[in-house]
Coordinates of C-alpha atoms in Angstrom, one line a residue:
X196 CA 29.6 10.7 -15.2
X197 CA 30.3 12.5 -18.7
X198 CA 27.4 14.0 -20.1
X199 CA 26.1 12.5 -23.4
X200 CA 25.8 15.6 -26.4
X201 CA 23.1 15.6 -28.4
X202 CA 20.3 14.7 -24.7
X203 CA 22.0 17.6 -23.3
X204 CA 22.1 17.8 -19.3
X205 CA 21.0 13.5 -19.2
X206 CA 24.2 11.4 -18.6
X207 CA 24.4 8.5 -20.8
X208 CA 22.9 6.5 -18.6
X209 CA 19.2 8.6 -18.3
X210 CA 19.6 8.8 -21.9
X211 CA 19.6 5.1 -23.0
X212 CA 16.6 4.1 -20.5
X213 CA 15.1 7.3 -22.7
X214 CA 15.2 4.8 -25.5
X215 CA 15.0 1.9 -25.0
X216 CA 10.9 3.3 -23.3
X217 CA 10.9 5.7 -26.2
X218 CA 10.4 1.9 -28.3
X219 CA 8.8 0.0 -25.5
X220 CA 6.2 3.4 -25.7
X221 CA 6.1 2.7 -29.4
X222 CA 6.0 -0.9 -29.7
X223 CA 3.1 -0.8 -26.9
X224 CA 1.7 2.3 -28.8
X225 CA 0.8 0.3 -32.2
X226 CA 0.2 -3.7 -29.7
X227 CA -3.2 -1.2 -28.6
X228 CA -4.1 0.2 -31.7
X229 CA -4.0 -2.7 -34.1
X230 CA -5.9 -4.2 -31.4
X231 CA -8.7 -1.7 -30.2
X232 CA -9.4 -1.6 -34.7
X233 CA -9.9 -5.6 -34.2
X234 CA -12.6 -8.4 -33.4
X235 CA -13.2 -9.5 -31.3
X236 CA -13.2 -13.2 -32.8
X237 CA -9.4 -11.7 -34.3
X238 CA -8.6 -11.2 -30.2
X239 CA -9.8 -14.9 -29.2
X240 CA -8.2 -16.5 -32.0
X241 CA -4.9 -15.5 -30.7
X242 CA -5.7 -15.5 -26.8
X243 CA -6.1 -19.6 -28.4
X244 CA -3.4 -19.8 -29.9
X245 CA -1.5 -19.0 -26.3
X246 CA -2.6 -20.9 -25.3
X247 CA -1.9 -23.9 -27.1
X248 CA 1.6 -22.2 -27.4
X249 CA 2.2 -22.5 -23.8
X250 CA 1.1 -26.3 -23.6
X251 CA 3.6 -26.9 -26.0
X252 CA 6.5 -25.4 -24.8
X253 CA 5.1 -26.1 -21.1
X254 CA 6.3 -29.7 -20.0
X255 CA 4.4 -31.9 -18.0
X256 CA 5.9 -31.5 -14.7
X257 CA 5.3 -28.1 -14.5
X258 CA 1.0 -27.9 -15.9
X259 CA 0.4 -27.1 -12.7
X260 CA 0.4 -23.9 -13.2
X261 CA -2.2 -23.8 -15.5
X262 CA -5.8 -22.5 -14.3
X263 CA -7.6 -25.1 -11.7
X264 CA -11.0 -23.9 -10.6
X265 CA -10.5 -22.5 -7.5
X266 CA -8.6 -19.8 -9.2
X267 CA -11.1 -19.4 -12.1
X268 CA -13.7 -17.9 -11.1
X269 CA -11.5 -15.6 -8.1
X270 CA -10.0 -14.5 -12.1
X271 CA -12.5 -14.1 -13.5
X272 CA -15.0 -11.8 -11.2
X273 CA -15.7 -8.5 -12.0
X274 CA -15.3 -6.4 -9.0
X275 CA -14.6 -6.3 -5.2
X276 CA -18.3 -7.5 -4.2
X277 CA -18.0 -10.8 -6.6
X278 CA -14.7 -11.2 -4.8
X279 CA -16.9 -11.7 -2.3
X280 CA -19.9 -12.9 -2.8
X281 CA -18.2 -16.2 -3.9
X282 CA -17.1 -16.7 -0.2
X283 CA -20.2 -15.7 1.1
X284 CA -20.2 -12.8 2.4
X285 CA -22.1 -9.1 1.7
X286 CA -20.3 -6.0 1.0
X287 CA -21.7 -2.5 0.4
X288 CA -20.0 -0.1 -1.5
X289 CA -20.1 3.6 -0.5
X290 CA -19.0 6.5 -2.6
X291 CA -17.4 9.7 0.0
X292 CA -17.0 13.7 -2.4
X293 CA -13.9 14.7 -1.7
X294 CA -13.4 18.3 -0.6
X295 CA -11.4 19.1 -3.7
X296 CA -15.0 17.5 -5.7
X297 CA -13.3 13.9 -6.7
X298 CA -16.5 10.7 -6.5
X299 CA -14.5 7.8 -4.5
X300 CA -15.2 4.3 -3.8
X301 CA -15.5 2.5 -0.2
X302 CA -15.7 -1.1 0.0
X303 CA -18.1 -1.9 3.3
X304 CA -17.7 -5.6 4.7
X305 CA -19.1 -5.6 8.4
X306 CA -20.5 -9.0 8.8
X307 CA -20.1 -12.5 9.4
X308 CA -22.8 -15.3 7.4
X309 CA -25.6 -15.0 8.6
X310 CA -25.9 -11.7 9.8
X311 CA -26.5 -10.1 6.7
X312 CA -29.4 -9.0 8.3
X313 CA -28.3 -7.0 12.2
X314 CA -27.8 -4.1 11.7
X315 CA -24.3 -3.0 12.4
X316 CA -23.1 0.6 13.3
X317 CA -26.6 2.0 12.8
X318 CA -27.1 4.3 15.9
X319 CA -28.7 2.8 19.2
X320 CA -30.0 -0.6 18.7
X321 CA -27.2 -1.6 17.0
X322 CA -24.7 -4.2 17.1
X323 CA -21.1 -1.6 17.5
X324 CA -18.8 -3.6 16.4
X325 CA -15.3 -1.8 16.2
X326 CA -14.0 -0.2 13.0
X327 CA -10.7 -1.3 10.3
X328 CA -10.0 0.0 7.6
X329 CA -7.8 -1.7 4.9
X330 CA -6.8 1.2 2.1
X331 CA -4.2 -1.1 -0.4
X332 CA -0.7 -0.1 -3.0
X333 CA 0.0 1.6 -5.4
X334 CA -1.4 0.9 -9.5
X335 CA -4.5 -1.4 -7.2
X336 CA -7.4 -1.0 -5.8
X337 CA -9.4 -2.8 -2.9
X338 CA -9.4 -6.0 -4.7
X339 CA -6.2 -7.5 -3.5
X340 CA -6.8 -7.7 -0.1
X341 CA -10.1 -10.7 -0.9
X342 CA -8.8 -11.8 -4.5
X343 CA -8.2 -15.0 -1.9
X344 CA -8.1 -18.8 -3.3
X345 CA -8.0 -20.0 1.1
X346 CA -10.5 -17.4 3.0
X347 CA -8.5 -18.8 5.5
X348 CA -5.7 -16.4 4.2
X349 CA -7.8 -13.0 3.4
X350 CA -7.2 -10.9 6.0
X351 CA -10.3 -9.0 5.7
X352 CA -12.6 -12.3 6.0
X353 CA -10.9 -12.5 9.4
X354 CA -11.3 -9.7 10.1
X355 CA -14.9 -9.5 10.1
X356 CA -15.2 -13.6 12.0
X357 CA -13.3 -11.8 14.8
X358 CA -15.6 -9.4 14.9
X359 CA -14.5 -6.3 13.0
X360 CA -16.7 -3.7 10.5
X361 CA -14.0 -3.4 7.6
X362 CA -14.1 -1.2 5.6
X363 CA -11.5 -0.6 2.0
X364 CA -10.9 2.8 0.8
X365 CA -10.0 3.8 -3.2
X366 CA -7.3 5.9 -4.1
X367 CA -9.0 8.3 -6.4
X368 CA -7.9 7.7 -10.4
X369 CA -8.7 3.7 -10.3
X370 CA -11.1 1.3 -10.9
X371 CA -13.8 2.5 -8.1
X372 CA -12.8 5.9 -9.1
X373 CA -12.3 7.4 -11.8
X374 CA -14.4 10.8 -11.6
X375 CA -14.7 14.4 -10.5
X376 CA -17.6 16.8 -10.1
X377 CA -15.9 19.3 -13.4
X378 CA -13.3 17.3 -14.6
X379 CA -13.5 14.1 -16.7
X380 CA -11.0 11.4 -16.6
X381 CA -10.3 12.2 -20.5
X382 CA -8.7 15.5 -19.2
X383 CA -5.7 15.9 -18.3
X384 CA -7.4 17.7 -15.3
X385 CA -9.1 14.8 -13.8
X386 CA -4.5 13.1 -13.6
X387 CA -2.9 16.3 -12.5
X388 CA -2.7 14.9 -8.9
X389 CA -0.4 12.7 -7.9
X390 CA -0.1 11.7 -3.6
X391 CA 0.2 15.1 -1.6
X392 CA -4.0 14.8 -2.9
X393 CA -4.2 11.1 -1.6
X394 CA -2.9 12.6 1.6
X395 CA -4.9 16.2 2.1
X396 CA -7.9 15.1 0.9
X397 CA -8.2 11.3 0.0
X398 CA -7.8 9.5 3.5
X399 CA -8.9 11.7 5.7
X400 CA -12.7 12.4 4.6
X401 CA -12.8 8.4 3.6
X402 CA -12.0 8.0 7.3
X403 CA -14.1 11.5 8.4
X404 CA -17.3 9.8 6.1
X405 CA -16.8 6.7 7.7
X406 CA -16.6 8.0 11.0
X407 CA -20.0 9.8 10.2
X408 CA -21.3 5.8 9.0
X409 CA -20.9 4.3 11.8
X410 CA -20.8 6.3 14.6
X411 CA -17.2 5.7 16.3
X412 CA -14.5 7.9 17.8
X413 CA -12.2 5.9 16.2
X414 CA -10.6 3.1 13.8
X415 CA -7.7 1.2 13.0
X416 CA -5.9 1.6 9.8
X417 CA -5.0 -1.1 8.2
X418 CA -2.8 -0.3 5.2
X419 CA -0.3 -2.2 2.3
X420 CA 3.0 -1.0 0.8
X421 CA 0.9 2.7 -0.6
X422 CA -1.7 2.7 1.6
X423 CA 1.3 3.0 4.5
X424 CA 3.0 5.7 2.7
X425 CA -0.5 7.2 2.3
X426 CA -1.3 7.4 6.3
X427 CA 2.9 8.8 7.1
X428 CA 2.7 11.5 4.6
X429 CA -2.2 12.4 6.1
X430 CA -0.7 11.2 10.0
X431 CA 1.8 13.8 10.4
X432 CA -0.2 16.3 8.4
X433 CA -3.6 16.1 10.6
X434 CA -2.6 15.8 13.6
X435 CA -6.8 15.5 14.4
X436 CA -6.3 12.5 12.1
X437 CA -4.0 11.3 15.0
X438 CA -7.7 11.1 17.0
X439 CA -9.6 9.6 15.0
X440 CA -7.4 6.6 14.0
X441 CA -5.6 4.3 17.1
X442 CA -3.7 2.5 15.9
X443 CA -1.2 2.3 12.8
X444 CA -0.4 -1.1 11.1
X445 CA 2.1 -1.2 8.1
X446 CA 2.4 -4.5 6.1
X447 CA 5.1 -3.9 3.5
X448 CA 5.7 -0.7 5.0
X449 CA 6.9 2.5 2.0
X450 CA 8.2 5.7 2.2
X451 CA 11.6 6.0 0.6
X452 CA 12.7 3.0 -1.4
X453 CA 16.3 2.8 -2.6
X454 CA 15.4 2.3 -5.7
X455 CA 15.1 0.2 -8.4
X456 CA 17.1 -3.2 -8.3
X457 CA 18.1 -2.9 -13.0
X458 CA 20.5 -0.3 -12.9
X459 CA 18.9 0.6 -16.8
X460 CA 15.5 1.1 -15.5
X461 CA 17.6 3.1 -12.2
X462 CA 18.7 5.9 -13.5
X463 CA 15.4 6.2 -15.7
X464 CA 12.9 6.2 -12.8
X465 CA 15.6 9.3 -11.6
X466 CA 15.7 10.8 -14.8
X467 CA 14.2 14.2 -15.1
X468 CA 10.3 14.7 -14.5
X469 CA 10.2 16.6 -17.8
X470 CA 11.3 13.0 -19.2
X471 CA 8.8 11.4 -17.9
X472 CA 5.8 13.4 -19.3
X473 CA 7.4 13.3 -22.0
X474 CA 7.3 9.3 -22.1
X475 CA 4.2 8.9 -20.6
X476 CA 2.5 11.3 -20.4
X477 CA 0.3 14.0 -18.1
X478 CA -2.8 11.5 -18.1
X479 CA -2.6 7.7 -16.7
X480 CA -0.4 5.5 -16.4
X481 CA 0.7 1.9 -18.5
X482 CA -3.3 1.7 -19.9
X483 CA -3.0 -0.7 -22.1
X484 CA -1.8 -3.3 -19.0
X485 CA -5.8 -5.3 -19.5
X486 CA -4.9 -5.5 -22.5
X487 CA -1.9 -8.0 -22.4
X488 CA -4.5 -9.6 -20.3
X489 CA -7.0 -10.3 -22.9
X490 CA -5.1 -11.0 -26.1
X491 CA -2.7 -13.5 -23.9
X492 CA -3.2 -16.7 -21.6
X493 CA -3.1 -16.8 -17.9
X494 CA -0.3 -18.5 -17.4
X495 CA 1.5 -17.1 -19.5
X496 CA -0.2 -13.5 -18.1
X497 CA 1.2 -14.9 -15.2
X498 CA 5.3 -15.3 -16.0
X499 CA 4.6 -11.8 -17.7
X500 CA 4.2 -10.3 -14.6
X501 CA 6.3 -12.2 -12.8
X502 CA 9.3 -12.0 -14.6
X503 CA 9.0 -7.7 -14.9
X504 CA 8.4 -8.1 -10.3
X505 CA 12.1 -9.8 -10.9
X506 CA 13.2 -7.8 -13.4
X507 CA 12.9 -4.3 -11.2
X508 CA 12.7 -5.7 -8.0
X509 CA 14.5 -8.5 -8.3
X510 CA 11.6 -10.7 -6.6
X511 CA 11.3 -14.2 -7.0
X512 CA 7.6 -15.2 -5.9
X513 CA 8.2 -18.3 -4.7
X514 CA 6.1 -17.7 -1.3
X515 CA 2.7 -17.2 -3.8
X516 CA 1.8 -20.4 -5.1
X517 CA 1.5 -20.3 -9.4
X518 CA -3.0 -21.2 -7.4
X519 CA -2.5 -16.8 -6.4
X520 CA -0.6 -15.6 -8.9
X521 CA -3.5 -16.6 -11.1
X522 CA -6.3 -16.1 -9.3
X523 CA -4.6 -12.4 -8.4
X524 CA -3.2 -11.5 -10.8
X525 CA -6.0 -10.0 -12.9
X526 CA -6.5 -7.6 -10.0
X527 CA -3.3 -6.5 -9.2
X528 CA -3.5 -3.4 -12.1
X529 CA -5.2 -0.8 -11.4
X530 CA -5.0 3.3 -13.0
X531 CA -3.1 5.3 -11.9
X532 CA -2.1 8.8 -13.3
X533 CA 1.5 9.7 -14.3
X534 CA 2.2 12.9 -12.1
X535 CA 1.3 10.1 -8.5
X536 CA 4.4 8.0 -10.2
X537 CA 6.7 10.8 -10.7
X538 CA 6.2 12.3 -6.9
X539 CA 7.4 8.4 -6.1
X540 CA 10.4 8.7 -8.6
X541 CA 11.5 12.2 -6.9
X542 CA 11.0 11.2 -3.5
X543 CA 12.8 7.7 -4.6
X544 CA 15.8 9.9 -5.9
X545 CA 16.8 12.3 -3.1
X546 CA 15.8 10.0 -1.2
X547 CA 13.7 12.6 1.5
X548 CA 10.0 10.8 1.9
X549 CA 9.4 14.8 0.6
X550 CA 6.0 16.8 -1.0
X551 CA 5.8 17.1 -4.9
X552 CA 7.7 18.9 -6.6
X553 CA 6.4 21.2 -8.5
X554 CA 9.8 23.7 -9.3
X555 CA 11.2 20.3 -12.3
X556 CA 13.3 22.9 -13.6
X557 CA 15.7 23.2 -10.3
X558 CA 17.1 19.5 -10.6
X559 CA 18.7 21.0 -13.4
X560 CA 20.3 23.7 -11.8
X561 CA 24.0 24.5 -11.8
X562 CA 25.3 24.4 -8.9
X563 CA 24.0 22.9 -5.9
X564 CA 20.8 23.8 -5.5
X565 CA 19.7 21.8 -2.8
X566 CA 21.9 25.1 -0.3
X567 CA 18.6 27.8 -2.2
X568 CA 15.9 25.6 -2.5
X569 CA 14.3 22.6 -0.8
X570 CA 11.4 20.5 -1.0
X571 CA 8.8 20.6 2.5
X572 CA 9.0 17.0 3.4
X573 CA 6.3 15.2 5.1
X574 CA 7.2 15.8 9.9
X575 CA 6.4 12.1 10.1
X576 CA 8.3 12.6 12.7
X577 CA 5.0 14.9 14.6
X578 CA 3.2 11.2 14.2
X579 CA 0.8 10.6 17.3
X580 CA -0.8 7.1 16.7
X581 CA 0.3 4.3 17.5
X582 CA 2.3 2.4 14.2
X583 CA 3.2 -1.1 14.4
X584 CA 5.5 -1.6 11.3
X585 CA 6.1 -6.0 9.2
X586 CA 8.0 -5.6 6.6
X587 CA 9.8 -8.0 4.9
X588 CA 13.4 -9.3 5.5
X589 CA 13.9 -9.6 1.2
X590 CA 11.8 -6.9 0.4
X591 CA 13.6 -4.9 -1.6
X592 CA 11.7 -1.7 -1.9
X593 CA 11.5 -1.8 2.4
X594 CA 14.6 0.5 3.9
X595 CA 14.2 0.1 7.4
X596 CA 16.9 1.7 9.0
X597 CA 16.2 4.3 7.0
X598 CA 12.7 4.7 8.1
X599 CA 13.1 4.6 11.4
X600 CA 15.2 7.1 11.6
X601 CA 12.1 9.6 10.0
X602 CA 9.4 8.0 12.1
X603 CA 8.3 8.6 15.8
X604 CA 9.5 6.6 19.2
X605 CA 6.8 4.5 19.4
X606 CA 7.2 2.9 16.4
X607 CA 7.6 -0.7 16.9
X608 CA 9.0 -2.9 13.8
X609 CA 8.2 -6.1 13.1
X610 CA 10.9 -9.0 11.1
X611 CA 9.2 -11.7 8.7
X612 CA 12.1 -13.0 7.3
X613 CA 11.9 -14.0 3.7
X614 CA 9.0 -11.9 2.5
X615 CA 8.9 -10.1 0.0
X616 CA 6.8 -6.6 -1.0
X617 CA 3.6 -8.6 -2.5
X618 CA 3.6 -11.7 0.2
X619 CA 2.0 -10.0 2.6
X620 CA -1.9 -9.8 0.0
X621 CA -1.4 -13.2 -0.7
X622 CA 1.9 -15.5 0.6
X623 CA 0.9 -18.8 1.3
X624 CA 1.9 -18.5 4.5
X625 CA 0.8 -15.0 5.6
X626 CA -2.2 -16.4 7.7
X627 CA 0.7 -17.3 10.2
X628 CA 2.8 -15.4 9.9
X629 CA 1.3 -11.7 9.8
X630 CA -1.7 -11.4 10.5
X631 CA -1.1 -13.0 13.6
X632 CA 0.7 -9.6 14.4
X633 CA -2.1 -7.6 12.6
X634 CA -4.4 -9.2 15.4
X635 CA -1.4 -8.2 18.5
X636 CA -1.8 -5.2 17.8
X637 CA -5.4 -4.7 17.1
X638 CA -6.2 -6.8 20.1
X639 CA -3.1 -4.2 22.4
X640 CA -5.0 -1.0 20.6
X641 CA -8.0 -0.5 19.0
X642 CA -11.2 0.4 21.4
X643 CA -9.2 2.0 23.5
X644 CA -9.0 5.5 25.2
X645 CA -7.7 7.1 22.7
X646 CA -7.1 10.4 24.8
X647 CA -5.0 8.4 26.7
X648 CA -3.2 6.7 24.6
X649 CA -2.1 9.3 22.0
X650 CA -1.1 11.1 25.7
X651 CA 0.8 8.5 26.8
X652 CA 2.6 8.1 23.8
X653 CA 3.5 12.0 23.6
X654 CA 4.4 12.3 27.2
X655 CA 7.1 9.8 26.0
X656 CA 8.5 10.1 23.5
X657 CA 9.1 14.1 25.5
X658 CA 11.1 11.5 28.1
X659 CA 13.1 9.5 26.0
X660 CA 14.1 12.9 24.0
X661 CA 15.2 14.4 27.8
X662 CA 17.1 10.8 28.7
X663 CA 15.2 10.3 31.5
X664 CA 12.3 8.1 32.7
X665 CA 11.3 10.3 35.4
X666 CA 8.0 11.3 36.1
X667 CA 5.9 7.8 35.7
X668 CA 4.1 6.6 37.4
X669 CA 4.3 3.4 39.9
X670 CA 2.5 1.7 36.6
X671 CA 4.5 2.1 34.4
X672 CA 7.2 1.3 36.3
X673 CA 6.0 -2.0 36.6
X674 CA 4.5 -2.6 33.1
X675 CA 8.0 -1.5 32.0
X676 CA 9.9 -3.8 34.7
X677 CA 7.6 -6.4 33.4
X678 CA 9.3 -6.7 30.3
X679 CA 5.2 -5.5 28.7
X680 CA 6.3 -1.9 26.7
X681 CA 9.7 -0.5 24.7
X682 CA 9.8 2.4 26.6
X683 CA 14.3 2.9 27.3
X684 CA 16.6 5.3 28.1
X685 CA 17.4 4.7 23.9
X686 CA 17.3 2.4 21.6
X687 CA 16.5 -0.6 21.5
X688 CA 15.9 -3.9 19.3
X689 CA 14.8 -6.9 20.2
X690 CA 15.8 -10.1 19.8
X691 CA 13.4 -13.8 19.3
X692 CA 13.7 -16.5 17.6
X693 CA 10.1 -17.3 16.9
X694 CA 7.5 -14.2 16.2
X695 CA 5.2 -15.7 18.4
X696 CA 7.1 -16.2 22.0
X697 CA 7.4 -12.8 21.3
X698 CA 4.1 -11.1 24.3
X699 CA 2.9 -8.8 22.7
X700 CA 2.9 -4.6 23.6
X701 CA 1.7 -3.2 25.9
X702 CA 1.3 0.1 27.3
X703 CA 0.5 0.8 31.3
X704 CA -2.8 1.9 33.1
X705 CA -3.3 5.4 32.9
X706 CA -4.0 8.6 34.8
X707 CA -7.5 11.4 33.6
X708 CA -7.3 11.7 31.2
X709 CA -6.3 15.6 29.8
X710 CA -6.3 17.3 26.7
X711 CA -3.8 16.2 24.1
X712 CA -2.2 18.9 21.6
X713 CA -0.2 18.6 19.0
X714 CA 4.2 19.1 19.2
X715 CA 7.0 17.3 17.0
X716 CA 8.1 14.2 18.5
X717 CA 11.4 13.0 19.4
X718 CA 13.4 12.7 16.2
X719 CA 15.9 10.0 17.5
X720 CA 15.1 7.0 16.3
X721 CA 12.2 4.4 17.3
X722 CA 12.8 0.7 18.5
X723 CA 13.4 -2.3 16.8
X724 CA 12.8 -5.5 16.8
X725 CA 13.0 -8.8 14.8
X726 CA 11.0 -11.6 14.8
X727 CA 13.0 -14.4 13.1
X728 CA 10.1 -16.4 11.5

């Protein structure tokens, strides 16, 4: 492909993407500056005019997209605790300090309605509950889990009703974690982090805090999007963390996305990191998103988000109701660093789930730089914790075959046909199509003797890689013959007509536990079961 001389080493498509991006950033900067200088009365005037224009041009048959009573209180809720109070749940707020000095906000839902005065997981003479930990995706915070228009479609609320002590994490830099012991958010030093820091500090430090507070030995991890990538990363580099997470449930899992749907934007995404930093700077990214929310009428803001998602990822959003979008989209965005976005761009460019590449010049070297320079990958095949992937058949960010090649043999994957990325949070059928998989995995693994589970999975991966299942106990063989285990002498794919007909994965009864020692697992492809919905 020919290069444009004026831009040196950039391809013509990258140059075009750079010019368009510069124009958009300059326009956004001007609008933001003007908005900050304008009085609140003028901003309200713009909001009212946009409302009138929407009502004038919108056909009457589409008026159902206007704000309704059930979505407006959720959209206008100030924070996580307010959202929970709308449904009668009491939420606690906690703060954990990471080893590198960031203060992260955690939230807790440990009580059913009417249980507020009961001591839960507070030592002796308290009610003991299994612990579930939920972590949000990219450019989000913990609010995305609870901004739901119906209580029955809210996974955390249903977990609380099932007797779980539910905790929520927040990444450094977002709405609830915007403080550092040394650097204020106004400095570039504060924003000098990528997914590496999430994996080395945020997730393990948060989990240690939760287990200490609840006096529990392990918890169940439920992640969405980047929240799954952070779990893949931290479990692969922290062997002892595999003791502390009894099951990892990945909703809309993310590891090495193929890219975005729009060719010009995809070229920009895969451009040199210097280009990205030149356009967006080295602090937070897309900070003006909240400004657009203030000056635009909610249905217009919702359509703007939908159009952007269609343009970037070819998502239709048809599985999420208009009222749910009006309620949830105001809580969709939260701050993160430009460097963490660049990290994802590097992963997309190399199609490798790797650590952040500090030597950004290597990608511009003449010849074959990969021959002399290799970025460290997250060793995800070393994960011993049971993994359950639940992914969407229409999610353009998930390459399930490539993902399974990088995961251990004991990984189980389940497809929800026609589901897109955000559907796992807010789709109108999420409680019927997704929740059963989550509850089944929790019922199977949560609270088990985790030492025995790890020992069994480690031994099974070893037997698998040797091409034999010899040395198994009668209980093991009985479990397999009954169809309750996914172990075979090679990769297996299962297809069932409906997810509700699939029997839950069961581990065989295990003998005396021995200490588990970290070791590399089989590099072979994990088992895949595809469930039509």
